[in-house]
CSV table of C-alpha atoms (C1' of nucleotides) in Angstrom, one decimal:
chain,number,residue,atom,x,y,z
A,1,MET,CA,10.9,17.5,-35.7
A,2,HIS,CA,10.8,14.2,-33.7
A,3,ASP,CA,7.4,12.9,-32.9
A,4,SER,CA,6.2,14.7,-30.1
A,5,HIS,CA,3.2,12.5,-28.9
A,6,GLU,CA,5.8,9.4,-28.9
A,7,THR,CA,8.3,11.5,-26.8
A,8,ARG,CA,5.9,12.4,-24.4
A,9,ALA,CA,4.6,8.8,-24.0
A,10,ARG,CA,7.9,7.6,-23.8
A,11,LEU,CA,8.6,10.2,-20.9
A,12,LEU,CA,5.0,9.3,-18.9
A,13,ASP,CA,6.0,5.8,-19.2
A,14,SER,CA,9.2,5.8,-17.9
A,15,ALA,CA,8.1,8.3,-15.2
A,16,GLU,CA,5.5,5.9,-14.1
A,17,LYS,CA,7.8,3.2,-13.6
A,18,LEU,CA,10.2,5.3,-11.6
A,19,PHE,CA,7.4,7.0,-9.3
A,20,ASP,CA,5.7,3.4,-8.7
A,21,ARG,CA,9.4,2.0,-7.8
A,22,TYR,CA,10.9,4.5,-5.8
A,23,GLY,CA,8.2,7.2,-4.7
A,24,PHE,CA,7.5,10.4,-5.9
A,25,THR,CA,9.7,12.7,-3.8
A,26,ALA,CA,12.3,10.3,-3.7
A,27,THR,CA,12.8,10.0,-7.6
A,28,GLY,CA,15.0,13.1,-8.7
A,29,MET,CA,14.4,15.0,-12.2
A,30,ASP,CA,17.8,13.5,-13.1
A,31,ARG,CA,16.7,10.0,-12.8
A,32,LEU,CA,13.5,11.0,-14.8
A,33,THR,CA,15.5,12.7,-17.5
A,34,THR,CA,18.0,10.0,-18.1
A,35,ALA,CA,15.2,7.3,-18.1
A,36,ALA,CA,13.2,9.2,-20.6
A,37,GLY,CA,16.4,10.1,-22.7
A,38,LEU,CA,15.5,13.6,-22.7
A,39,SER,CA,17.6,16.9,-21.8
A,40,SER,CA,16.2,18.5,-18.8
A,41,ARG,CA,15.2,21.6,-21.0
A,42,THR,CA,12.7,19.3,-23.1
A,43,LEU,CA,11.2,17.8,-20.2
A,44,TYR,CA,10.2,20.9,-19.0
A,45,LYS,CA,9.1,22.2,-22.2
A,46,HIS,CA,6.6,18.8,-22.4
A,47,VAL,CA,5.2,18.8,-18.9
A,48,GLY,CA,6.5,22.1,-17.0
A,49,SER,CA,7.2,20.7,-13.6
A,50,LYS,CA,7.5,17.7,-11.5
A,51,ASN,CA,4.1,18.1,-9.9
A,52,ARG,CA,2.4,18.6,-13.4
A,53,LEU,CA,4.6,15.4,-14.9
A,54,MET,CA,3.1,13.5,-11.8
A,55,ALA,CA,-0.5,14.4,-12.5
A,56,ALA,CA,0.1,13.7,-16.5
A,57,VAL,CA,1.3,10.1,-15.3
A,58,LEU,CA,-1.7,9.7,-13.2
A,59,ASP,CA,-4.0,10.8,-15.7
A,60,ALA,CA,-2.2,8.4,-18.2
A,61,ARG,CA,-2.4,5.5,-15.6
A,62,ASP,CA,-6.0,6.2,-14.9
A,63,ARG,CA,-7.0,5.5,-18.4
A,64,ARG,CA,-4.9,2.7,-18.9
A,65,PHE,CA,-6.4,1.1,-15.6
A,66,MET,CA,-10.0,1.9,-16.5
A,67,ARG,CA,-9.4,0.2,-20.0
A,68,SER,CA,-8.3,-2.8,-18.2
A,69,LEU,CA,-11.5,-2.7,-16.0
A,70,ARG,CA,-13.9,-2.7,-19.0
A,71,VAL,CA,-15.8,-6.3,-17.4
A,72,ALA,CA,-19.4,-7.0,-16.7
A,73,SER,CA,-19.1,-9.1,-13.5
A,74,VAL,CA,-17.5,-9.2,-10.3
A,75,ASP,CA,-15.3,-12.1,-11.0
A,76,GLY,CA,-14.5,-10.3,-14.1
A,77,LEU,CA,-13.4,-7.1,-12.1
A,78,PHE,CA,-11.1,-9.2,-9.8
A,79,ASP,CA,-9.7,-11.2,-12.5
A,80,ALA,CA,-8.9,-7.8,-14.4
A,81,LEU,CA,-7.1,-6.9,-11.1
A,82,ALA,CA,-5.0,-10.3,-11.0
A,83,ARG,CA,-4.2,-9.5,-14.7
A,84,TRP,CA,-2.7,-6.1,-13.8
A,85,PHE,CA,-0.7,-7.5,-11.4
A,86,GLU,CA,0.8,-9.8,-13.9
A,87,SER,CA,2.7,-6.9,-15.3
A,88,GLU,CA,3.0,-4.4,-12.4
A,89,GLU,CA,4.2,-5.1,-9.2
A,90,ALA,CA,1.8,-4.7,-6.1
A,91,ARG,CA,2.7,-1.7,-4.1
A,92,GLY,CA,-0.6,-0.3,-3.1
A,93,CYS,CA,-2.5,2.5,-5.2
A,94,LEU,CA,-0.2,5.0,-6.9
A,95,PHE,CA,-3.2,7.3,-6.8
A,96,LEU,CA,-3.3,7.3,-2.8
A,97,ARG,CA,0.4,6.8,-2.4
A,98,SER,CA,0.9,10.3,-4.6
A,99,TRP,CA,-1.6,12.1,-2.7
A,100,GLY,CA,-0.2,10.9,0.8
A,101,GLU,CA,3.2,11.7,-0.2
A,102,THR,CA,2.4,15.3,-1.1
A,103,GLY,CA,0.3,15.8,1.7
A,104,GLY,CA,-2.8,16.4,-0.4
A,105,GLU,CA,-1.2,19.7,-0.8
A,106,VAL,CA,-0.6,19.7,-4.7
A,107,PRO,CA,-3.9,20.4,-6.4
A,108,GLU,CA,-2.9,18.7,-9.6
A,109,VAL,CA,-2.3,15.2,-7.8
A,110,ALA,CA,-5.3,15.8,-5.2
A,111,GLU,CA,-7.4,16.1,-8.3
A,112,ALA,CA,-6.0,13.4,-10.4
A,113,MET,CA,-6.6,11.0,-7.2
A,114,THR,CA,-10.3,12.3,-6.5
A,115,ARG,CA,-11.1,11.8,-10.4
A,116,HIS,CA,-9.8,8.5,-10.4
A,117,LYS,CA,-11.6,7.0,-7.3
A,118,GLN,CA,-14.9,8.8,-8.7
A,119,ARG,CA,-14.6,6.7,-12.1
A,120,LEU,CA,-13.5,3.9,-10.4
A,121,ALA,CA,-16.7,4.0,-7.8
A,122,GLU,CA,-18.7,4.6,-11.2
A,123,ARG,CA,-17.5,1.4,-12.9
A,124,ILE,CA,-18.3,-0.9,-10.0
A,125,ASP,CA,-21.6,0.6,-9.9
A,126,GLU,CA,-21.9,-0.4,-13.3
A,127,ILE,CA,-20.6,-3.9,-12.8
A,128,VAL,CA,-22.7,-4.7,-9.3
A,129,GLU,CA,-26.1,-3.2,-11.7
A,130,ALA,CA,-25.4,-5.6,-14.2
A,131,GLU,CA,-24.7,-8.3,-12.0
A,132,ILE,CA,-28.2,-8.0,-10.0
A,133,GLY,CA,-30.1,-6.2,-12.1
A,134,ARG,CA,-30.4,-3.1,-10.3
A,135,ARG,CA,-28.5,-0.4,-8.6
A,136,ASP,CA,-27.3,-1.2,-5.0
A,137,GLU,CA,-25.1,1.4,-3.9
A,138,ALA,CA,-24.4,-0.2,-0.6
A,139,LEU,CA,-23.5,-3.3,-2.2
A,140,ALA,CA,-21.2,-1.7,-4.5
A,141,GLU,CA,-19.6,0.3,-1.7
A,142,GLU,CA,-18.7,-3.1,0.0
A,143,VAL,CA,-17.3,-4.4,-3.3
A,144,LEU,CA,-15.3,-1.2,-3.8
A,145,ILE,CA,-13.8,-1.7,-0.3
A,146,LEU,CA,-12.9,-5.3,-1.3
A,147,PHE,CA,-11.4,-4.1,-4.3
A,148,GLU,CA,-9.2,-1.3,-2.6
A,149,GLY,CA,-8.3,-4.0,0.1
A,150,ALA,CA,-7.4,-6.5,-2.4
A,151,THR,CA,-4.9,-3.7,-4.2
A,152,HIS,CA,-3.3,-3.2,-0.8
A,153,ALA,CA,-3.3,-6.5,0.7
A,154,ALA,CA,-1.4,-7.9,-2.4
A,155,ALA,CA,1.4,-5.5,-1.5
A,156,TYR,CA,2.4,-7.7,1.3
A,157,ARG,CA,0.3,-10.9,1.2
A,158,GLY,CA,1.2,-11.7,-2.4
A,159,GLU,CA,-1.7,-12.4,-5.0
A,160,THR,CA,-3.6,-14.9,-2.8
A,161,ALA,CA,-5.5,-11.4,-1.8
A,162,ILE,CA,-7.0,-11.2,-4.9
A,163,PRO,CA,-8.9,-14.4,-5.4
A,164,ALA,CA,-9.7,-14.0,-1.5
A,165,ALA,CA,-11.5,-10.7,-2.6
A,166,ARG,CA,-13.2,-12.2,-5.5
A,167,ARG,CA,-14.8,-14.9,-3.4
A,168,ALA,CA,-16.0,-12.6,-0.9
A,169,ALA,CA,-17.5,-10.3,-3.6
A,170,ARG,CA,-19.2,-13.2,-5.0
A,171,ARG,CA,-20.9,-14.2,-2.1
A,172,LEU,CA,-21.9,-10.9,-1.3
A,173,ILE,CA,-23.5,-10.7,-4.5
A,174,GLU,CA,-24.9,-14.1,-4.4
A,175,GLY,CA,-26.6,-13.1,-1.0
A,176,ARG,CA,-28.4,-10.1,-2.7
A,177,ARG,CA,-29.3,-11.5,-5.7
A,178,ALA,CA,-31.4,-14.2,-3.8
A,179,SER,CA,-33.1,-12.5,-1.1
A,180,GLY,CA,-32.8,-9.0,-3.1
B,1,MET,CA,19.0,15.2,33.8
B,2,HIS,CA,15.6,15.6,31.8
B,3,ASP,CA,13.5,12.6,31.6
B,4,SER,CA,14.9,10.8,28.5
B,5,HIS,CA,12.0,8.4,28.3
B,6,GLU,CA,10.0,11.4,28.3
B,7,THR,CA,11.4,13.5,25.8
B,8,ARG,CA,11.4,10.0,23.3
B,9,ALA,CA,7.9,10.0,23.7
B,10,ARG,CA,7.5,13.5,22.7
B,11,LEU,CA,9.9,13.2,19.8
B,12,LEU,CA,8.1,9.9,18.5
B,13,ASP,CA,4.7,11.6,18.9
B,14,SER,CA,5.4,14.8,17.1
B,15,ALA,CA,7.3,12.8,14.3
B,16,GLU,CA,4.7,10.6,13.8
B,17,LYS,CA,2.1,13.5,13.3
B,18,LEU,CA,4.4,15.1,10.6
B,19,PHE,CA,5.0,11.9,8.8
B,20,ASP,CA,1.3,11.0,8.6
B,21,ARG,CA,0.3,14.5,7.5
B,22,TYR,CA,3.3,15.6,5.1
B,23,GLY,CA,5.1,12.1,4.3
B,24,PHE,CA,8.2,10.7,5.4
B,25,THR,CA,10.5,12.2,2.5
B,26,ALA,CA,8.8,15.6,2.3
B,27,THR,CA,9.3,16.1,6.1
B,28,GLY,CA,12.9,17.5,6.9
B,29,MET,CA,14.9,17.2,10.3
B,30,ASP,CA,14.5,20.8,10.8
B,31,ARG,CA,10.8,20.7,11.0
B,32,LEU,CA,11.0,17.5,13.4
B,33,THR,CA,13.5,19.0,15.4
B,34,THR,CA,11.5,22.2,16.0
B,35,ALA,CA,8.3,20.1,16.5
B,36,ALA,CA,9.9,18.0,19.2
B,37,GLY,CA,11.7,21.1,20.9
B,38,LEU,CA,14.8,19.3,20.7
B,39,SER,CA,18.3,20.3,19.1
B,40,SER,CA,19.6,18.1,16.1
B,41,ARG,CA,22.4,16.8,18.1
B,42,THR,CA,20.1,15.6,20.9
B,43,LEU,CA,17.4,14.2,18.4
B,44,TYR,CA,20.6,12.2,16.6
B,45,LYS,CA,21.5,10.8,20.1
B,46,HIS,CA,18.2,9.6,20.7
B,47,VAL,CA,17.5,7.8,17.3
B,48,GLY,CA,20.4,7.7,15.4
B,49,SER,CA,19.1,8.8,12.0
B,50,LYS,CA,15.8,9.7,10.0
B,51,ASN,CA,15.4,6.0,8.8
B,52,ARG,CA,15.6,4.7,12.3
B,53,LEU,CA,13.2,7.6,13.8
B,54,MET,CA,10.7,6.3,11.0
B,55,ALA,CA,11.2,3.0,12.2
B,56,ALA,CA,10.7,3.9,15.9
B,57,VAL,CA,7.7,5.7,15.0
B,58,LEU,CA,6.4,2.7,13.5
B,59,ASP,CA,7.0,0.2,16.2
B,60,ALA,CA,5.2,2.9,18.7
B,61,ARG,CA,2.1,3.2,16.5
B,62,ASP,CA,2.0,-0.6,15.9
B,63,ARG,CA,1.8,-1.0,19.8
B,64,ARG,CA,-0.8,2.2,20.1
B,65,PHE,CA,-2.9,0.6,17.3
B,66,MET,CA,-2.5,-3.3,18.3
B,67,ARG,CA,-3.9,-2.1,21.6
B,68,SER,CA,-6.7,-0.4,20.4
B,69,LEU,CA,-7.4,-3.7,18.5
B,70,ARG,CA,-8.3,-5.6,21.7
B,71,VAL,CA,-11.8,-6.7,20.6
B,72,ALA,CA,-13.8,-10.1,20.2
B,73,SER,CA,-15.8,-9.6,17.2
B,74,VAL,CA,-15.9,-8.4,13.9
B,75,ASP,CA,-18.4,-5.5,14.8
B,76,GLY,CA,-15.8,-4.8,17.9
B,77,LEU,CA,-12.9,-4.7,14.9
B,78,PHE,CA,-14.4,-2.2,12.7
B,79,ASP,CA,-16.0,-0.2,15.7
B,80,ALA,CA,-12.2,0.3,16.9
B,81,LEU,CA,-11.5,1.2,13.4
B,82,ALA,CA,-13.9,4.1,13.4
B,83,ARG,CA,-12.8,4.9,16.8
B,84,TRP,CA,-9.3,5.3,15.6
B,85,PHE,CA,-10.2,7.7,12.7
B,86,GLU,CA,-12.0,9.9,15.4
B,87,SER,CA,-8.7,11.0,16.6
B,88,GLU,CA,-6.5,10.5,13.5
B,89,GLU,CA,-7.1,11.7,9.8
B,90,ALA,CA,-7.6,8.7,7.2
B,91,ARG,CA,-4.8,8.9,5.0
B,92,GLY,CA,-4.2,5.1,4.4
B,93,CYS,CA,-1.9,2.9,6.2
B,94,LEU,CA,1.2,4.6,7.4
B,95,PHE,CA,3.0,1.6,7.3
B,96,LEU,CA,2.5,0.9,3.9
B,97,ARG,CA,2.8,4.5,2.8
B,98,SER,CA,6.3,4.6,4.4
B,99,TRP,CA,7.3,1.3,2.8
B,100,GLY,CA,6.2,2.6,-0.3
B,101,GLU,CA,7.8,6.0,-0.1
B,102,THR,CA,11.1,4.2,0.4
B,103,GLY,CA,10.8,1.7,-2.4
B,104,GLY,CA,10.9,-0.9,0.2
B,105,GLU,CA,14.5,-0.3,0.4
B,106,VAL,CA,15.1,0.8,4.2
B,107,PRO,CA,15.3,-2.5,6.2
B,108,GLU,CA,14.2,-0.8,9.3
B,109,VAL,CA,10.9,0.6,7.6
B,110,ALA,CA,10.4,-2.5,5.7
B,111,GLU,CA,10.6,-4.9,8.7
B,112,ALA,CA,8.6,-2.6,10.8
B,113,MET,CA,5.6,-3.0,7.9
B,114,THR,CA,6.1,-6.5,8.0
B,115,ARG,CA,5.8,-7.0,11.6
B,116,HIS,CA,2.9,-4.7,12.0
B,117,LYS,CA,1.2,-6.3,9.1
B,118,GLN,CA,1.7,-9.9,10.4
B,119,ARG,CA,0.4,-8.8,14.1
B,120,LEU,CA,-3.0,-7.6,12.4
B,121,ALA,CA,-3.5,-10.7,10.6
B,122,GLU,CA,-3.1,-12.9,13.5
B,123,ARG,CA,-5.3,-10.6,15.6
B,124,ILE,CA,-7.9,-10.8,12.9
B,125,ASP,CA,-7.4,-14.7,12.7
B,126,GLU,CA,-8.3,-14.9,16.6
B,127,ILE,CA,-11.4,-12.5,16.2
B,128,VAL,CA,-12.8,-14.9,13.6
B,129,GLU,CA,-12.1,-17.8,15.7
B,130,ALA,CA,-13.8,-16.1,18.5
B,131,GLU,CA,-16.9,-15.5,16.3
B,132,ILE,CA,-17.3,-18.8,14.7
B,133,GLY,CA,-15.8,-21.3,17.2
B,134,ARG,CA,-12.8,-22.7,14.9
B,135,ARG,CA,-10.0,-21.4,12.8
B,136,ASP,CA,-10.9,-20.2,9.4
B,137,GLU,CA,-7.9,-18.7,7.5
B,138,ALA,CA,-9.9,-18.2,4.2
B,139,LEU,CA,-12.3,-16.2,6.1
B,140,ALA,CA,-10.1,-14.5,8.3
B,141,GLU,CA,-8.0,-13.1,4.9
B,142,GLU,CA,-11.2,-11.7,3.6
B,143,VAL,CA,-12.1,-9.8,6.8
B,144,LEU,CA,-8.4,-8.7,6.5
B,145,ILE,CA,-8.9,-7.6,2.9
B,146,LEU,CA,-12.3,-5.7,4.3
B,147,PHE,CA,-10.0,-4.0,7.1
B,148,GLU,CA,-7.3,-3.0,4.6
B,149,GLY,CA,-10.2,-1.6,2.2
B,150,ALA,CA,-11.8,0.2,4.8
B,151,THR,CA,-8.6,1.9,5.9
B,152,HIS,CA,-7.9,2.9,2.7
B,153,ALA,CA,-11.1,3.8,1.2
B,154,ALA,CA,-11.9,6.2,4.3
B,155,ALA,CA,-8.9,8.4,3.2
B,156,TYR,CA,-11.4,9.4,-0.1
B,157,ARG,CA,-14.6,8.4,0.8
B,158,GLY,CA,-14.9,9.6,4.3
B,159,GLU,CA,-16.0,7.4,7.2
B,160,THR,CA,-19.1,5.6,5.5
B,161,ALA,CA,-16.5,3.1,4.2
B,162,ILE,CA,-16.1,1.9,7.7
B,163,PRO,CA,-19.7,0.9,8.3
B,164,ALA,CA,-20.0,-0.7,4.7
B,165,ALA,CA,-16.9,-3.0,5.6
B,166,ARG,CA,-18.3,-3.8,9.0
B,167,ARG,CA,-21.8,-4.9,7.3
B,168,ALA,CA,-19.8,-6.8,4.7
B,169,ALA,CA,-17.8,-8.6,7.2
B,170,ARG,CA,-20.9,-9.4,9.4
B,171,ARG,CA,-22.6,-10.8,6.2
B,172,LEU,CA,-19.3,-13.2,5.6
B,173,ILE,CA,-19.4,-14.4,9.1
B,174,GLU,CA,-23.0,-15.0,9.1
B,175,GLY,CA,-22.9,-17.0,6.1
B,176,ARG,CA,-20.4,-19.3,7.5
B,177,ARG,CA,-21.7,-19.8,11.1
B,178,ALA,CA,-24.9,-21.1,9.6
B,179,SER,CA,-23.7,-23.3,6.8
B,180,GLY,CA,-20.6,-24.2,8.8
C,1,DA,C1',35.1,22.7,43.0
C,2,DC,C1',35.8,19.3,39.4
C,3,DG,C1',35.0,16.1,35.3
C,4,DA,C1',31.6,13.8,33.5
C,5,DG,C1',27.3,13.7,31.4
C,6,DT,C1',23.4,15.9,29.2
C,7,DG,C1',21.5,19.5,26.7
C,8,DT,C1',21.5,23.7,23.6
C,9,DA,C1',22.3,27.0,19.6
C,10,DA,C1',24.4,27.6,15.2
C,11,DA,C1',27.8,26.7,11.7
C,12,DA,C1',29.4,23.8,8.3
C,13,DC,C1',29.6,19.2,5.7
C,14,DG,C1',29.0,17.7,0.7
C,15,DA,C1',25.3,15.8,-1.6
C,16,DT,C1',21.2,16.8,-4.3
C,17,DC,C1',17.1,19.2,-4.8
C,18,DA,C1',13.7,21.5,-8.7
C,19,DC,C1',14.5,24.3,-12.4
C,20,DT,C1',16.9,28.0,-15.4
C,21,DT,C1',20.3,29.1,-18.7
C,22,DT,C1',23.9,29.5,-22.1
C,23,DA,C1',25.9,27.9,-25.8
C,24,DC,C1',25.5,25.3,-29.8
C,25,DA,C1',23.6,21.4,-33.4
C,26,DT,C1',20.0,19.9,-36.0
C,27,DT,C1',16.1,19.8,-39.1
C,28,DC,C1',12.2,22.4,-41.1
C,29,DG,C1',9.4,25.3,-44.3
C,30,DC,C1',10.0,28.5,-47.8
D,1,DG,C1',20.6,28.8,-47.6
D,2,DC,C1',18.2,31.4,-44.4
D,3,DG,C1',15.4,32.0,-40.3
D,4,DA,C1',12.9,30.0,-36.9
D,5,DA,C1',12.0,25.8,-34.2
D,6,DT,C1',13.4,22.2,-31.7
D,7,DG,C1',16.7,19.2,-29.9
D,8,DT,C1',21.0,18.6,-26.7
D,9,DA,C1',24.8,18.7,-23.3
D,10,DA,C1',26.2,20.9,-19.4
D,11,DA,C1',27.1,24.7,-16.2
D,12,DG,C1',24.8,27.5,-12.8
D,13,DT,C1',20.5,28.8,-9.9
D,14,DG,C1',19.9,29.2,-4.6
D,15,DA,C1',17.4,26.2,-1.6
D,16,DT,C1',17.5,22.2,1.1
D,17,DC,C1',18.6,17.5,2.2
D,18,DG,C1',20.6,14.3,6.1
D,19,DT,C1',24.3,14.6,9.2
D,20,DT,C1',28.3,16.1,12.0
D,21,DT,C1',30.6,19.5,14.2
D,22,DT,C1',31.9,23.5,17.1
D,23,DA,C1',31.4,26.0,21.3
D,24,DC,C1',29.1,26.7,25.3
D,25,DA,C1',25.8,26.2,29.4
D,26,DC,C1',23.8,23.7,33.3
D,27,DT,C1',23.3,19.6,36.5
D,28,DC,C1',25.0,16.0,38.6
D,29,DG,C1',27.7,12.5,42.1
D,30,DT,C1',31.6,12.9,44.7
DNA sequence: ACGAGTGTAAAACGATCACTTTACATTCGC
DNA sequence: GCGAATGTAAAGTGATCGTTTTACACTCGT
């Protein structure tokens, strides 16, 4: 048989590009099968439904994104985001977009979004702790908001949004480190 | 004749709720006509097409949103956002969502998004100037990113995101006010 | 009372939607 | 070399998409 794992990877990869570029609902199954080089029969054997395909795409994207965020400082965090947008176009967070497009009513998608945002928040908690030597949930939430804001502002302002967010985050961190 | 202006307002109002709740593509014309209490013939006489309806909805929302942002301080800015989310559910920015759903390929929608974000940036420029007594584009961009971040983080973290963003913005402002 | 304007309800348009099925080719272990 | 598995291509499923059309009713100024 053909390598099932490789086929699935190719499917998730091409589907992610299409969903990101054209949106979830506007991307039809024929475009997905063509891009993956699969018959619709095989595609359905692999993922079961369009909703489950979207959820699988989001889970794979979460792993890839989180892998790129293995950094130990807020500068590293925003540098990682800048690097992400060197290979991906900035169109806002795909998790939030998919969740919004489906009205929050597709459980697989809603759960993938929640899981991803939970992991992101935890990662930022750790980075903030590494920076100032103790946990600071309030500061971590502020950095998370800058991260979320940079992700979305980059979609319409270009990548100057990312150094601006990085600058602001650094200032907030320095303020807590000194007077903490 | 029936009041054409009132009919149009009712149409835009119900359409905005549906687009926001279920997404643009997933909301069909039958749902829109039913919610507006109009025949499809009349709806098409008023707005011409679904794309133009979305653009009209966005323009009306821009006016309403900008009217709610007539404030003179960053505290006022984030308080206004909190007030906005008392009557609207937080699902991220409808302009960015619509733009993303249509792949940036519907000119009316893309232009409405660009116009809105331009106005928002100008308003925040003015607010920052009122706070510190001079223009500061870098600081204004940081506040904009916090605003964008709060808008989207509120969708999955609840409204604690807004006071957190307000707190961070205040800290950034105070830093520039003191040290010039 | 009449034509123009404005409204409705409902059928019809071809296209496309997610998904299934049919029919057939290939590769595999044994 | 045979049966099971896995693949393809392509037609077909009924539903729904955005949009237009047909047919008909009401209200206006004149």
